[in-house]
Every structure is written in structure tokens, then in C-alpha cells.
XYZ file of N, CA and C in Angstrom:
846
model
N -19.122 -91.009 -57.573
C -19.616 -92.230 -56.938
C -19.177 -93.448 -57.732
N -18.881 -94.533 -57.012
C -18.446 -95.751 -57.676
C -19.629 -96.565 -58.148
N -19.296 -97.650 -58.796
C -20.304 -98.587 -59.266
C -20.947 -99.260 -58.061
N -22.296 -99.193 -57.903
C -22.923 -99.788 -56.733
C -22.705 -101.285 -56.657
N -22.425 -101.941 -57.778
C -22.182 -103.378 -57.721
C -20.860 -103.686 -57.046
N -19.949 -102.710 -57.004
C -18.669 -102.903 -56.325
C -18.800 -102.717 -54.821
N -19.855 -102.041 -54.373
C -20.000 -101.714 -52.968
C -20.803 -102.757 -52.208
N -21.674 -103.508 -52.899
C -22.534 -104.468 -52.210
C -22.493 -105.793 -52.955
N -21.727 -106.793 -52.431
C -21.607 -108.063 -53.127
C -22.893 -108.881 -53.094
N -23.841 -108.537 -52.201
C -25.103 -109.272 -52.106
C -26.143 -108.582 -52.979
N -26.586 -109.239 -54.064
C -27.536 -108.575 -54.974
C -28.893 -108.371 -54.319
N -29.494 -107.221 -54.605
C -30.844 -106.931 -54.138
C -31.828 -107.355 -55.234
N -32.712 -108.259 -54.896
C -33.677 -108.759 -55.873
C -34.859 -107.786 -55.963
N -35.122 -107.291 -57.163
C -36.258 -106.402 -57.398
C -37.471 -107.269 -57.724
N -38.460 -107.225 -56.850
C -39.603 -108.110 -56.980
C -40.338 -108.002 -58.302
N -40.549 -106.782 -58.774
C -41.295 -106.595 -60.025
C -40.564 -107.220 -61.201
N -39.241 -107.079 -61.215
C -38.457 -107.665 -62.304
C -38.498 -109.180 -62.227
N -38.343 -109.724 -61.010
C -38.389 -111.177 -60.838
C -39.750 -111.734 -61.266
N -40.821 -111.025 -60.935
C -42.159 -111.480 -61.329
C -42.340 -111.428 -62.846
N -41.807 -110.382 -63.476
C -41.913 -110.268 -64.926
C -41.170 -111.411 -65.619
N -40.007 -111.752 -65.103
C -39.241 -112.856 -65.678
C -39.999 -114.167 -65.508
N -40.595 -114.378 -64.334
C -41.368 -115.598 -64.100
C -42.544 -115.694 -65.070
N -43.186 -114.565 -65.331
C -44.321 -114.544 -66.259
C -43.858 -114.857 -67.678
N -42.753 -114.259 -68.102
C -42.231 -114.532 -69.442
C -41.832 -115.996 -69.582
N -41.219 -116.564 -68.565
C -40.850 -117.978 -68.617
C -42.086 -118.858 -68.704
N -43.110 -118.502 -67.954
C -44.354 -119.266 -67.992
C -44.960 -119.243 -69.385
N -44.978 -118.076 -70.009
C -45.529 -117.948 -71.360
C -44.676 -118.707 -72.379
N -43.353 -118.661 -72.204
C -42.455 -119.332 -73.146
C -42.627 -120.841 -73.100
N -42.996 -121.364 -71.933
C -43.148 -122.809 -71.777
C -44.576 -123.281 -72.011
N -45.482 -122.331 -72.222
C -46.888 -122.688 -72.419
C -47.117 -123.262 -73.811
N -48.102 -124.159 -73.923
C -48.440 -124.755 -75.215
C -49.254 -123.823 -76.099
N -49.746 -122.723 -75.541
C -50.548 -121.788 -76.311
C -50.920 -120.590 -75.474
N -51.701 -119.662 -76.028
C -52.117 -118.480 -75.266
C -52.871 -118.880 -73.997
N -52.720 -118.076 -72.949
C -53.350 -118.368 -71.658
C -53.974 -117.118 -71.081
N -54.949 -117.329 -70.220
C -55.571 -116.223 -69.507
C -54.745 -115.811 -68.307
N -55.067 -114.648 -67.760
C -54.258 -114.096 -66.684
C -54.264 -114.989 -65.447
N -55.382 -115.650 -65.150
C -55.441 -116.502 -63.962
C -54.478 -117.683 -64.079
N -54.450 -118.288 -65.245
C -53.551 -119.424 -65.461
C -52.097 -118.978 -65.400
N -51.806 -117.852 -66.028
C -50.434 -117.343 -66.033
C -49.989 -117.006 -64.615
N -50.865 -116.355 -63.861
C -50.526 -115.982 -62.484
C -50.226 -117.217 -61.647
N -51.036 -118.256 -61.825
C -50.814 -119.490 -61.063
C -49.489 -120.140 -61.440
N -49.224 -120.236 -62.747
C -47.989 -120.880 -63.198
C -46.750 -120.083 -62.801
N -46.878 -118.764 -62.802
C -45.731 -117.910 -62.473
C -45.562 -117.699 -60.980
N -46.581 -118.048 -60.204
C -46.492 -117.899 -58.751
C -46.623 -116.468 -58.272
N -47.434 -115.657 -58.975
C -47.670 -114.273 -58.558
C -49.171 -114.048 -58.419
N -49.547 -112.970 -57.743
C -50.965 -112.673 -57.581
C -51.577 -112.261 -58.912
N -52.899 -112.437 -59.037
C -53.578 -112.120 -60.287
C -53.466 -110.638 -60.619
N -53.632 -109.785 -59.608
C -53.566 -108.341 -59.874
C -52.170 -107.920 -60.315
N -51.148 -108.467 -59.651
C -49.765 -108.161 -60.039
C -49.488 -108.673 -61.440
N -49.940 -109.890 -61.718
C -49.734 -110.492 -63.033
C -50.394 -109.646 -64.127
N -51.604 -109.184 -63.873
C -52.332 -108.388 -64.853
C -51.581 -107.103 -65.183
N -51.094 -106.406 -64.155
C -50.381 -105.152 -64.375
C -49.068 -105.371 -65.131
N -48.363 -106.442 -64.788
C -47.104 -106.729 -65.476
C -47.373 -107.112 -66.921
N -48.410 -107.906 -67.167
C -48.750 -108.300 -68.534
C -49.080 -107.083 -69.398
N -49.780 -106.128 -68.829
C -50.101 -104.911 -69.575
C -48.823 -104.168 -69.970
N -47.873 -104.102 -69.037
C -46.607 -103.427 -69.330
C -45.810 -104.187 -70.382
N -45.737 -105.500 -70.240
C -45.005 -106.311 -71.208
C -45.652 -106.230 -72.587
N -46.965 -106.149 -72.597
C -47.681 -106.032 -73.870
C -47.351 -104.702 -74.559
N -47.254 -103.643 -73.777
C -46.946 -102.332 -74.355
C -45.535 -102.297 -74.946
N -44.659 -103.186 -74.451
C -43.286 -103.269 -74.959
C -43.142 -104.370 -76.010
N -44.251 -104.976 -76.393
C -44.313 -106.028 -77.410
C -43.586 -107.313 -77.003
N -43.328 -107.465 -75.709
C -42.755 -108.712 -75.226
C -43.839 -109.772 -75.039
N -45.082 -109.304 -74.977
C -46.241 -110.183 -74.837
C -47.306 -109.725 -75.818
N -47.992 -110.686 -76.455
C -49.104 -110.386 -77.357
C -50.426 -110.637 -76.629
N -51.350 -109.663 -76.733
C -52.655 -109.776 -76.071
C -53.752 -109.923 -77.114
N -54.610 -110.923 -76.924
C -55.767 -111.138 -77.785
C -56.982 -110.552 -77.073
N -57.490 -109.370 -77.509
C -58.584 -108.708 -76.783
C -59.897 -109.479 -76.826
N -60.100 -110.312 -77.840
C -61.347 -111.077 -77.906
C -61.317 -112.283 -76.973
N -60.234 -113.033 -77.024
C -60.128 -114.221 -76.174
C -59.630 -113.889 -74.767
N -59.142 -112.652 -74.573
C -58.587 -112.230 -73.284
C -57.422 -113.140 -72.865
N -56.561 -113.448 -73.820
C -55.418 -114.311 -73.529
C -54.114 -113.633 -73.929
N -53.035 -114.155 -73.386
C -51.702 -113.607 -73.633
C -50.783 -114.707 -74.171
N -49.827 -114.302 -75.003
C -48.824 -115.221 -75.527
C -47.500 -114.486 -75.622
N -46.410 -115.248 -75.695
C -45.093 -114.632 -75.824
C -45.049 -113.805 -77.104
N -44.414 -112.626 -77.055
C -44.450 -111.699 -78.182
C -43.165 -111.661 -78.994
N -43.242 -111.034 -80.154
C -42.094 -110.937 -81.048
C -40.969 -110.085 -80.449
N -41.308 -109.227 -79.482
C -40.276 -108.403 -78.865
C -39.199 -109.225 -78.185
N -39.560 -110.432 -77.741
C -38.571 -111.309 -77.115
C -37.516 -111.726 -78.131
N -37.954 -111.965 -79.373
C -37.009 -112.326 -80.422
C -36.020 -111.194 -80.674
N -36.502 -109.956 -80.610
C -35.619 -108.803 -80.797
C -34.493 -108.806 -79.769
N -34.838 -109.175 -78.528
C -33.831 -109.212 -77.470
C -32.856 -110.358 -77.656
N -33.329 -111.461 -78.228
C -32.493 -112.655 -78.328
C -31.665 -112.739 -79.600
N -31.963 -111.882 -80.585
C -31.248 -111.954 -81.860
C -29.722 -111.891 -81.715
N -29.165 -111.035 -80.849
C -27.707 -110.999 -80.740
C -27.093 -112.316 -80.274
N -27.917 -113.176 -79.628
C -27.403 -114.427 -79.099
C -27.511 -115.575 -80.086
N -28.361 -115.424 -81.114
C -28.655 -116.561 -81.984
C -27.433 -117.059 -82.731
N -26.537 -116.163 -83.104
C -25.338 -116.598 -83.811
C -24.118 -116.687 -82.925
N -24.313 -116.552 -81.628
C -23.173 -116.538 -80.712
C -22.638 -117.946 -80.480
N -21.359 -118.026 -80.179
C -20.736 -119.289 -79.828
C -21.284 -119.768 -78.491
N -21.596 -121.070 -78.416
C -22.155 -121.616 -77.176
C -21.229 -121.381 -75.993
N -19.940 -121.581 -76.195
C -18.991 -121.408 -75.098
C -19.016 -119.982 -74.567
N -19.166 -118.985 -75.456
C -19.225 -117.598 -75.012
C -20.472 -117.329 -74.187
N -21.586 -117.972 -74.553
C -22.814 -117.798 -73.798
C -22.709 -118.415 -72.404
N -21.999 -119.535 -72.312
C -21.908 -120.267 -71.051
C -20.820 -119.710 -70.141
N -19.860 -118.996 -70.707
C -18.703 -118.535 -69.917
C -19.083 -117.753 -68.650
N -20.056 -116.828 -68.678
C -20.411 -116.155 -67.424
C -20.874 -117.115 -66.331
N -21.554 -118.193 -66.724
C -21.981 -119.192 -65.742
C -20.772 -119.931 -65.182
N -19.801 -120.221 -66.028
C -18.578 -120.862 -65.546
C -17.832 -119.953 -64.580
N -17.780 -118.672 -64.901
C -17.091 -117.714 -64.028
C -17.783 -117.627 -62.670
N -19.112 -117.635 -62.680
C -19.858 -117.590 -61.412
C -19.553 -118.825 -60.570
N -19.585 -119.994 -61.203
C -19.317 -121.238 -60.480
C -17.892 -121.270 -59.936
N -16.935 -120.797 -60.739
C -15.548 -120.789 -60.300
C -15.360 -119.887 -59.083
N -15.982 -118.711 -59.119
C -15.845 -117.777 -57.997
C -16.503 -118.318 -56.734
N -17.662 -118.943 -56.895
C -18.399 -119.427 -55.727
C -17.778 -120.680 -55.119
N -17.153 -121.522 -55.944
C -16.667 -122.810 -55.445
C -15.144 -122.937 -55.474
N -14.457 -121.850 -55.882
C -12.999 -121.765 -55.765
C -12.287 -122.924 -56.468
N -12.632 -123.117 -57.732
C -11.975 -124.174 -58.495
C -11.979 -123.832 -59.975
N -11.219 -124.593 -60.748
C -11.189 -124.442 -62.193
C -12.468 -125.035 -62.776
N -13.141 -124.268 -63.636
C -14.333 -124.759 -64.312
C -13.988 -125.042 -65.766
N -14.386 -126.218 -66.246
C -14.096 -126.624 -67.616
C -15.387 -126.955 -68.361
N -15.431 -126.556 -69.625
C -16.565 -126.862 -70.497
C -16.077 -127.804 -71.583
N -16.757 -128.947 -71.723
C -16.354 -129.995 -72.646
C -17.409 -130.192 -73.724
N -16.975 -130.291 -74.960
C -17.857 -130.666 -76.069
C -17.848 -132.189 -76.176
N -19.030 -132.799 -76.180
C -19.136 -134.245 -76.319
C -19.375 -134.567 -77.791
N -18.444 -135.289 -78.397
C -18.503 -135.546 -79.832
C -19.229 -136.851 -80.129
N -19.639 -137.011 -81.386
C -20.276 -138.251 -81.810
C -19.280 -139.408 -81.833
N -18.001 -139.084 -81.847
C -16.975 -140.121 -81.834
C -16.591 -140.565 -80.439
N -17.430 -140.269 -79.450
C -17.222 -140.667 -78.059
C -15.898 -140.129 -77.515
N -15.734 -138.837 -77.702
C -14.633 -138.103 -77.081
C -15.215 -136.846 -76.455
N -14.567 -136.353 -75.402
C -14.899 -135.040 -74.866
C -13.698 -134.137 -75.126
N -13.990 -132.939 -75.626
C -12.946 -131.997 -76.009
C -13.116 -130.717 -75.188
N -12.059 -130.279 -74.541
C -12.110 -129.063 -73.728
C -12.219 -127.847 -74.640
N -13.330 -127.098 -74.528
C -13.534 -125.937 -75.393
C -13.477 -124.620 -74.626
N -13.497 -124.664 -73.303
C -13.349 -123.433 -72.530
C -13.002 -123.788 -71.102
N -12.336 -122.883 -70.422
C -12.008 -123.074 -69.014
C -11.935 -121.710 -68.352
N -12.332 -121.649 -67.084
C -12.358 -120.392 -66.338
C -11.887 -120.677 -64.924
N -11.015 -119.834 -64.411
C -10.606 -119.921 -63.015
C -10.476 -118.521 -62.453
N -11.295 -118.233 -61.451
C -11.220 -116.939 -60.776
C -10.670 -117.088 -59.363
N -10.285 -118.316 -59.003
C -9.815 -118.573 -57.646
C -8.481 -117.871 -57.386
N -8.290 -117.404 -56.148
C -7.052 -116.732 -55.761
C -6.026 -117.726 -55.218
N -6.459 -118.977 -54.978
C -5.564 -119.975 -54.406
C -4.739 -120.646 -55.500
N -3.788 -121.497 -55.082
C -3.054 -122.318 -56.034
C -4.061 -123.179 -56.784
N -3.908 -123.265 -58.103
C -4.931 -123.951 -58.878
C -4.315 -124.786 -59.986
N -5.107 -125.734 -60.447
C -4.732 -126.582 -61.562
C -5.172 -125.910 -62.857
N -4.609 -126.332 -63.990
C -5.026 -125.793 -65.274
C -5.007 -126.909 -66.306
N -5.760 -126.725 -67.377
C -5.776 -127.653 -68.496
C -5.747 -126.852 -69.786
N -5.268 -127.455 -70.855
C -5.140 -126.758 -72.131
C -6.390 -126.933 -72.974
N -6.817 -125.848 -73.620
C -7.931 -125.949 -74.561
C -7.606 -126.995 -75.626
N -8.598 -127.775 -75.985
C -8.394 -128.817 -76.972
C -8.030 -130.158 -76.377
N -7.834 -130.220 -75.051
C -7.551 -131.504 -74.413
C -8.688 -132.478 -74.711
N -8.341 -133.742 -74.966
C -9.332 -134.743 -75.366
C -9.265 -135.945 -74.427
N -10.441 -136.477 -74.107
C -10.543 -137.656 -73.253
C -11.655 -138.553 -73.793
N -11.604 -139.855 -73.510
C -12.738 -140.722 -73.858
C -13.977 -140.331 -73.056
N -15.146 -140.503 -73.637
C -16.370 -140.031 -72.988
C -16.702 -140.771 -71.698
N -16.232 -141.993 -71.514
C -16.647 -142.779 -70.356
C -15.719 -142.604 -69.155
N -14.662 -141.791 -69.295
C -13.686 -141.682 -68.225
C -13.962 -140.461 -67.352
N -13.512 -140.513 -66.085
C -13.605 -139.365 -65.196
C -15.016 -139.090 -64.703
N -15.221 -137.877 -64.189
C -16.523 -137.499 -63.644
C -17.537 -137.247 -64.752
N -17.124 -136.540 -65.817
C -18.020 -136.362 -66.959
C -18.398 -137.721 -67.533
N -17.428 -138.627 -67.595
C -17.680 -139.948 -68.147
C -18.708 -140.741 -67.374
N -18.722 -140.611 -66.064
C -19.719 -141.310 -65.262
C -21.128 -140.778 -65.580
N -21.233 -139.445 -65.729
C -22.533 -138.856 -66.095
C -22.945 -139.312 -67.497
N -21.977 -139.359 -68.402
C -22.256 -139.803 -69.777
C -22.743 -141.250 -69.768
N -22.061 -142.101 -69.015
C -22.454 -143.506 -68.931
C -23.850 -143.656 -68.339
N -24.187 -142.798 -67.363
C -25.513 -142.855 -66.760
C -26.599 -142.554 -67.787
N -26.331 -141.604 -68.674
C -27.319 -141.248 -69.695
C -27.382 -142.291 -70.812
N -26.266 -142.922 -71.127
C -26.254 -143.941 -72.167
C -26.975 -145.203 -71.702
N -26.863 -145.539 -70.415
C -27.581 -146.682 -69.831
C -27.339 -147.966 -70.642
N -26.080 -148.288 -70.860
C -25.716 -149.461 -71.652
C -25.910 -150.750 -70.856
N -26.105 -151.868 -71.540
C -26.102 -153.165 -70.840
C -24.778 -153.344 -70.102
N -24.792 -154.083 -69.023
C -23.613 -154.214 -68.168
C -22.395 -154.729 -68.945
N -22.595 -155.723 -69.805
C -21.466 -156.289 -70.540
C -20.847 -155.250 -71.474
N -21.673 -154.436 -72.113
C -21.157 -153.411 -73.010
C -20.448 -152.313 -72.236
N -21.004 -151.932 -71.071
C -20.341 -150.934 -70.230
C -18.985 -151.454 -69.750
N -18.920 -152.749 -69.427
C -17.655 -153.343 -68.974
C -16.614 -153.270 -70.082
N -17.020 -153.516 -71.325
C -16.079 -153.433 -72.437
C -15.544 -152.014 -72.602
N -16.420 -151.008 -72.457
C -15.971 -149.613 -72.554
C -15.027 -149.281 -71.394
N -15.379 -149.755 -70.207
C -14.569 -149.478 -69.019
C -13.168 -150.077 -69.151
N -13.086 -151.304 -69.660
C -11.792 -151.984 -69.766
C -10.841 -151.275 -70.719
N -11.386 -150.467 -71.629
C -10.543 -149.764 -72.602
C -10.032 -148.421 -72.081
N -10.479 -148.012 -70.899
C -10.122 -146.703 -70.365
C -8.777 -146.731 -69.657
N -8.123 -145.571 -69.604
C -6.862 -145.426 -68.885
C -7.044 -144.408 -67.762
N -6.674 -144.813 -66.557
C -6.754 -143.972 -65.370
C -5.388 -143.990 -64.686
N -5.054 -142.940 -63.961
C -3.824 -142.975 -63.178
C -3.989 -143.839 -61.932
N -5.186 -143.868 -61.382
C -5.486 -144.732 -60.238
C -6.876 -145.317 -60.449
N -6.991 -146.348 -61.287
C -8.302 -146.812 -61.750
C -9.190 -147.365 -60.639
N -10.486 -147.039 -60.691
C -11.448 -147.654 -59.773
C -11.745 -149.078 -60.235
N -12.324 -149.864 -59.358
C -12.808 -151.172 -59.789
C -14.059 -150.971 -60.637
N -14.374 -151.964 -61.445
C -15.574 -151.844 -62.276
C -16.818 -151.738 -61.405
N -16.871 -152.464 -60.297
C -18.041 -152.404 -59.416
C -18.206 -151.003 -58.828
N -17.101 -150.375 -58.430
C -17.184 -149.007 -57.916
C -17.642 -148.054 -59.019
N -17.134 -148.275 -60.211
C -17.522 -147.432 -61.346
C -19.023 -147.544 -61.612
N -19.548 -148.762 -61.592
C -20.988 -148.971 -61.818
C -21.797 -148.268 -60.738
N -21.349 -148.345 -59.499
C -22.065 -147.650 -58.418
C -22.043 -146.139 -58.635
N -20.911 -145.629 -59.097
C -20.811 -144.196 -59.373
C -21.765 -143.786 -60.505
N -21.873 -144.625 -61.525
C -22.771 -144.348 -62.651
C -24.222 -144.343 -62.182
N -24.582 -145.290 -61.327
C -25.944 -145.324 -60.795
C -26.243 -144.073 -59.966
N -25.254 -143.640 -59.201
C -25.458 -142.429 -58.408
C -25.609 -141.213 -59.321
N -24.815 -141.163 -60.387
C -24.926 -140.052 -61.335
C -26.304 -140.033 -61.987
N -26.843 -141.208 -62.289
C -28.182 -141.285 -62.874
C -29.236 -140.759 -61.891
N -29.029 -141.030 -60.627
C -29.981 -140.612 -59.601
C -29.841 -139.137 -59.245
N -28.579 -138.659 -59.095
C -28.334 -137.317 -58.564
C -28.130 -136.261 -59.639
N -27.718 -136.677 -60.840
C -27.470 -135.708 -61.902
C -26.065 -135.142 -61.905
N -25.174 -135.673 -61.072
C -23.778 -135.247 -61.068
C -22.917 -136.408 -60.575
N -21.607 -136.292 -60.825
C -20.696 -137.369 -60.448
C -19.362 -136.796 -59.996
N -18.537 -137.670 -59.387
C -17.229 -137.267 -58.892
C -16.142 -138.202 -59.401
N -14.942 -137.672 -59.494
C -13.735 -138.464 -59.685
C -12.716 -137.921 -58.698
N -12.409 -138.721 -57.684
C -11.540 -138.256 -56.604
C -10.168 -138.908 -56.725
N -9.316 -138.312 -57.578
C -7.954 -138.779 -57.727
C -7.784 -140.029 -58.556
N -8.791 -140.425 -59.310
C -8.687 -141.669 -60.091
C -8.244 -141.399 -61.529
N -8.860 -140.412 -62.176
C -8.422 -140.053 -63.524
C -7.029 -139.430 -63.476
N -6.850 -138.456 -62.575
C -5.543 -137.820 -62.357
C -5.269 -137.800 -60.854
N -4.165 -138.386 -60.437
C -3.835 -138.388 -59.013
C -3.684 -136.954 -58.508
N -4.240 -136.707 -57.341
C -4.105 -135.390 -56.722
C -5.158 -134.385 -57.137
N -6.072 -134.787 -58.039
C -7.126 -133.881 -58.473
C -8.492 -134.446 -58.102
N -9.363 -133.557 -57.658
C -10.743 -133.942 -57.338
C -11.676 -133.224 -58.308
N -12.553 -133.987 -58.944
C -13.377 -133.470 -60.032
C -14.845 -133.769 -59.763
N -15.684 -132.761 -59.962
C -17.146 -132.947 -59.974
C -17.631 -132.556 -61.363
N -18.728 -133.168 -61.815
C -19.174 -132.883 -63.176
C -20.660 -133.151 -63.335
N -21.234 -132.521 -64.364
C -22.612 -132.754 -64.787
C -22.645 -132.594 -66.303
N -23.748 -133.030 -66.917
C -23.834 -133.067 -68.375
C -25.062 -132.313 -68.856
N -24.895 -131.565 -69.942
C -25.980 -130.843 -70.619
C -26.526 -131.738 -71.723
N -27.855 -131.829 -71.833
C -28.480 -132.695 -72.828
C -29.396 -131.906 -73.759
N -29.705 -132.513 -74.913
C -30.674 -131.926 -75.835
C -32.037 -132.583 -75.609
N -33.079 -132.205 -76.357
C -34.419 -132.754 -76.100
C -34.535 -134.268 -76.252
N -33.608 -134.893 -76.982
C -33.632 -136.353 -77.117
C -32.824 -137.039 -76.024
N -32.406 -136.258 -75.016
C -31.598 -136.753 -73.890
C -30.189 -137.133 -74.320
N -29.751 -136.646 -75.477
C -28.390 -136.909 -75.940
C -27.422 -135.977 -75.216
N -26.342 -136.506 -74.631
C -25.356 -135.646 -73.966
C -24.655 -134.755 -74.987
N -24.637 -133.456 -74.732
C -24.046 -132.510 -75.679
C -22.808 -131.808 -75.108
N -22.875 -131.444 -73.838
C -21.779 -130.722 -73.197
C -21.547 -131.285 -71.802
N -20.314 -131.213 -71.360
C -19.989 -131.568 -69.982
C -19.417 -130.361 -69.261
N -19.749 -130.218 -67.993
C -19.196 -129.145 -67.166
C -18.524 -129.793 -65.962
N -17.272 -129.461 -65.737
C -16.569 -130.043 -64.600
C -15.894 -128.970 -63.771
N -15.852 -129.208 -62.475
C -15.127 -128.365 -61.545
C -13.940 -129.157 -61.011
N -12.733 -128.613 -61.119
C -11.516 -129.348 -60.788
C -10.728 -128.582 -59.734
N -10.343 -129.281 -58.679
C -9.534 -128.666 -57.623
C -8.434 -129.628 -57.198
N -7.395 -129.068 -56.567
C -6.330 -129.895 -56.011
C -6.881 -130.610 -54.778
N -6.532 -131.874 -54.629
C -7.049 -132.685 -53.524
C -6.813 -131.999 -52.186
N -7.848 -131.927 -51.376
C -7.758 -131.351 -50.042
C -8.121 -129.888 -49.966
N -8.237 -129.204 -51.117
C -8.593 -127.788 -51.082
C -10.059 -127.584 -50.702
N -10.915 -128.517 -51.087
C -12.332 -128.443 -50.740
C -12.674 -129.551 -49.760
N -13.522 -129.241 -48.794
C -13.993 -130.261 -47.872
C -15.011 -131.153 -48.576
N -15.332 -132.291 -47.967
C -16.313 -133.178 -48.577
C -17.671 -132.499 -48.767
N -18.179 -131.743 -47.775
C -19.442 -131.026 -48.011
C -19.329 -130.019 -49.156
N -18.175 -129.351 -49.282
C -17.993 -128.381 -50.370
C -17.978 -129.069 -51.735
N -17.389 -130.256 -51.801
C -17.382 -131.000 -53.058
C -18.804 -131.416 -53.432
N -19.584 -131.847 -52.429
C -20.977 -132.213 -52.683
C -21.776 -130.999 -53.163
N -21.536 -129.850 -52.542
C -22.221 -128.623 -52.965
C -21.841 -128.252 -54.393
N -20.568 -128.456 -54.755
C -20.124 -128.190 -56.119
C -20.863 -129.090 -57.106
N -20.982 -130.375 -56.776
C -21.692 -131.293 -57.655
C -23.131 -130.871 -57.880
N -23.821 -130.512 -56.805
C -25.218 -130.083 -56.928
C -25.328 -128.799 -57.737
N -24.376 -127.876 -57.554
C -24.399 -126.616 -58.309
C -24.169 -126.868 -59.800
N -23.286 -127.808 -60.122
C -23.051 -128.162 -61.529
C -24.303 -128.773 -62.152
N -24.975 -129.620 -61.409
C -26.232 -130.194 -61.901
C -27.254 -129.111 -62.190
N -27.407 -128.170 -61.276
C -28.391 -127.102 -61.474
C -28.026 -126.236 -62.681
N -26.731 -125.973 -62.853
C -26.295 -125.189 -64.009
C -26.519 -125.964 -65.304
N -26.249 -127.264 -65.283
C -26.470 -128.087 -66.476
C -27.957 -128.111 -66.838
N -28.830 -128.165 -65.831
C -30.271 -128.099 -66.087
C -30.635 -126.769 -66.737
N -30.071 -125.685 -66.210
C -30.359 -124.349 -66.727
C -29.870 -124.204 -68.169
N -28.663 -124.693 -68.452
C -28.103 -124.584 -69.800
C -28.871 -125.474 -70.772
N -29.264 -126.667 -70.341
C -30.059 -127.556 -71.198
C -31.358 -126.885 -71.611
N -31.966 -126.176 -70.666
C -33.215 -125.482 -70.960
C -32.966 -124.264 -71.847
N -31.921 -123.497 -71.552
C -31.680 -122.250 -72.269
C -31.212 -122.481 -73.704
N -30.334 -123.453 -73.919
C -29.764 -123.683 -75.243
C -30.576 -124.658 -76.081
N -31.176 -125.651 -75.432
C -31.806 -126.726 -76.178
C -33.294 -126.895 -75.891
N -33.842 -126.071 -75.003
C -35.272 -126.132 -74.725
C -35.700 -127.334 -73.913
N -34.768 -127.932 -73.174
C -35.088 -129.103 -72.355
C -35.674 -128.632 -71.025
N -36.850 -129.116 -70.692
C -37.515 -128.722 -69.457
C -36.709 -129.168 -68.239
N -36.429 -128.236 -67.332
C -35.746 -128.607 -66.100
C -36.597 -129.564 -65.275
N -37.914 -129.355 -65.329
C -38.815 -130.253 -64.602
C -38.723 -131.672 -65.111
N -38.570 -131.833 -66.438
C -38.454 -133.169 -67.016
C -37.172 -133.844 -66.555
N -36.063 -133.119 -66.564
C -34.796 -133.704 -66.108
C -34.876 -134.111 -64.648
N -35.533 -133.295 -63.829
C -35.676 -133.628 -62.417
C -36.569 -134.844 -62.222
N -37.632 -134.935 -63.028
C -38.517 -136.091 -62.943
C -37.788 -137.370 -63.313
N -36.964 -137.317 -64.354
C -36.197 -138.491 -64.765
C -35.260 -138.952 -63.655
N -34.666 -138.015 -62.926
C -33.789 -138.412 -61.824
C -34.589 -139.029 -60.690
N -35.780 -138.489 -60.410
C -36.611 -139.092 -59.362
C -37.005 -140.515 -59.735
N -37.310 -140.737 -60.992
C -37.661 -142.084 -61.439
C -36.461 -143.024 -61.317
N -35.274 -142.489 -61.602
C -34.073 -143.315 -61.489
C -33.808 -143.745 -60.055
N -34.272 -142.938 -59.084
C -34.069 -143.257 -57.673
C -35.229 -144.064 -57.093
N -36.271 -144.304 -57.881
C -37.464 -144.987 -57.392
C -37.312 -146.489 -57.372
N -38.395 -147.203 -57.015
C -38.334 -148.657 -56.875
C -38.103 -149.379 -58.187
N -38.384 -148.701 -59.314
C -38.185 -149.348 -60.606
C -36.723 -149.576 -60.928
N -35.831 -148.809 -60.309
C -34.386 -148.976 -60.515
C -33.716 -148.846 -59.168
N -32.992 -149.831 -58.794
C -32.362 -149.824 -57.471
C -31.232 -148.800 -57.451
N -31.404 -147.740 -56.669
C -30.374 -146.709 -56.553
C -29.289 -147.196 -55.618
N -28.048 -147.138 -56.045
C -26.960 -147.635 -55.234
C -25.984 -146.518 -54.966
N -25.547 -146.411 -53.730
C -24.600 -145.374 -53.366
C -23.183 -145.830 -53.649
N -22.245 -145.214 -52.982
C -20.853 -145.588 -53.175
C -19.993 -144.373 -53.391
N -18.806 -144.435 -52.917
C -17.878 -143.316 -53.052
C -17.483 -143.158 -54.502
N -17.509 -141.930 -54.976
C -17.176 -141.698 -56.370
C -15.687 -141.610 -56.568
């Protein structure tokens, strides 16, 4: 018999496993030990199901149970599972996510390191697409404010307009946008969590991007999806942007402990009446 994963491309979600993961995530994000009712509510599972799963997780030392207080907390067994990852290269940890995005959206996926010297450096790239595709060399360097990653970076920096204009004037594009269009793109990136560069940084290439941040909201990594112009429809490009944002939220939480809920709240505030959200073609 062959590998069942080769026979069915649609994964079957096992409810018990999904519930256990939700419970572990709830405990990991909790400020302290919690009772089963609170955990069940936060994890979105029934109390009886939560209780049975907690007992199993406790027996495997993934959860610690306090018999006097009747509360549960994340256990040392989780550290045992995570030890192989603690010394791993960040790019190696993120590569499976890049491969998934490349396969689903049929484009080159690039991972950029954002340096303190305001440069982005290409540290990994993945392409699983079967179509004609673009490529970039590892180690490629760009200014942080340019392209799709640059628009996301500028949105997080939130510089005064005059200072942003000075940074913009120093950039080199093959088909440069106007400063007003660039500002609109930055505002959209602040609101949506992703940005586009449609043939402006490099003619003939369409780029979507999002940025990974640390707990201080400092941009640490950029993720971009790059395709040849016309290969993706406009709805597909929008879907790529949203997928990059969701992946950046996931990576920010997994690597740096940044709450996905907090990042989403910040974007909602950026779109609220306190800041005028402006659209515009990226």
C-alpha cells in the first residue's frame, strides 16, 4: 500500500487532535493556571471533552494539574517536544510554510531578513510552481522602504510625512510610483497587513508581501510572493496578499510570541476613525 497522503490531497481533520491543540494553545497564552471551564471556553470545546483531553495531556506531562486548586497549566513535556527547534535556523523553520504558500498560490516565495541598517536581505526562497517562474539569488539586498515589503515596513515605522518623503526620494525603482501613490499604498498596508508592488520595483513582476514583527512591533522578517505579470488574476493576487498576512501573523506568534489577536486589533484601529484609511492601487 502507498502512502495515504499521496492518495488524498484533502487532509482529514481529526477532531480530538484539533481540540487538544486548541487547549494547549489556550494554556500557552494564559497568564496562569486555569480551571477546566475557563479552558474549555477559551479553546472553544465542550467542558466534558476538555476535561477528558486535559486528563490525557496531563498523563503525558504536556499539562500540569494542581489537585488542590483544580487548575491546569502548560507542562514541561511541551519543552521536551520543542527542544529540537530551539537551536534551529529561523529560515529552516519557516521553509515548510513558504513551500505551502508557493504550492497554493503558484509563485516564488521569498524570505527576507530585515536588518538594523535598513536593508532587507534574501535568506531563503522556495518555488514549487510548475509554470514558468522568476527567481532571485540568496543574499540579494534591497533598501527596506522599497517594493511590497518596503510598503509594509513603512507602515510599521509610521514616520512623519516629510521623513518618509526623504526616504522615498532616495529609492530606485524601474517604474517608480508617485509619492502620493506610495503613501496610499503604505496606508493600505497599515490597514490590511499586506502590500503589493505591481511592476514598479521590477518591470514585469507582481509582488505581494507581509512583515513578521517581534513583541515591540519591530519588523524582523519579510515574506513576499513574486510572479510574472499576468500569471495571477487580480483576485488571486489579493488572496495571496491575505495569505501572506495570515502566515506573517502565525510566524510572529510562533517565533516571537506576538499575539495574533493583538496584530489584528492594531489593523482594525488603523482602519478606524482615528486614522483615515485610504485605498489606492498598489
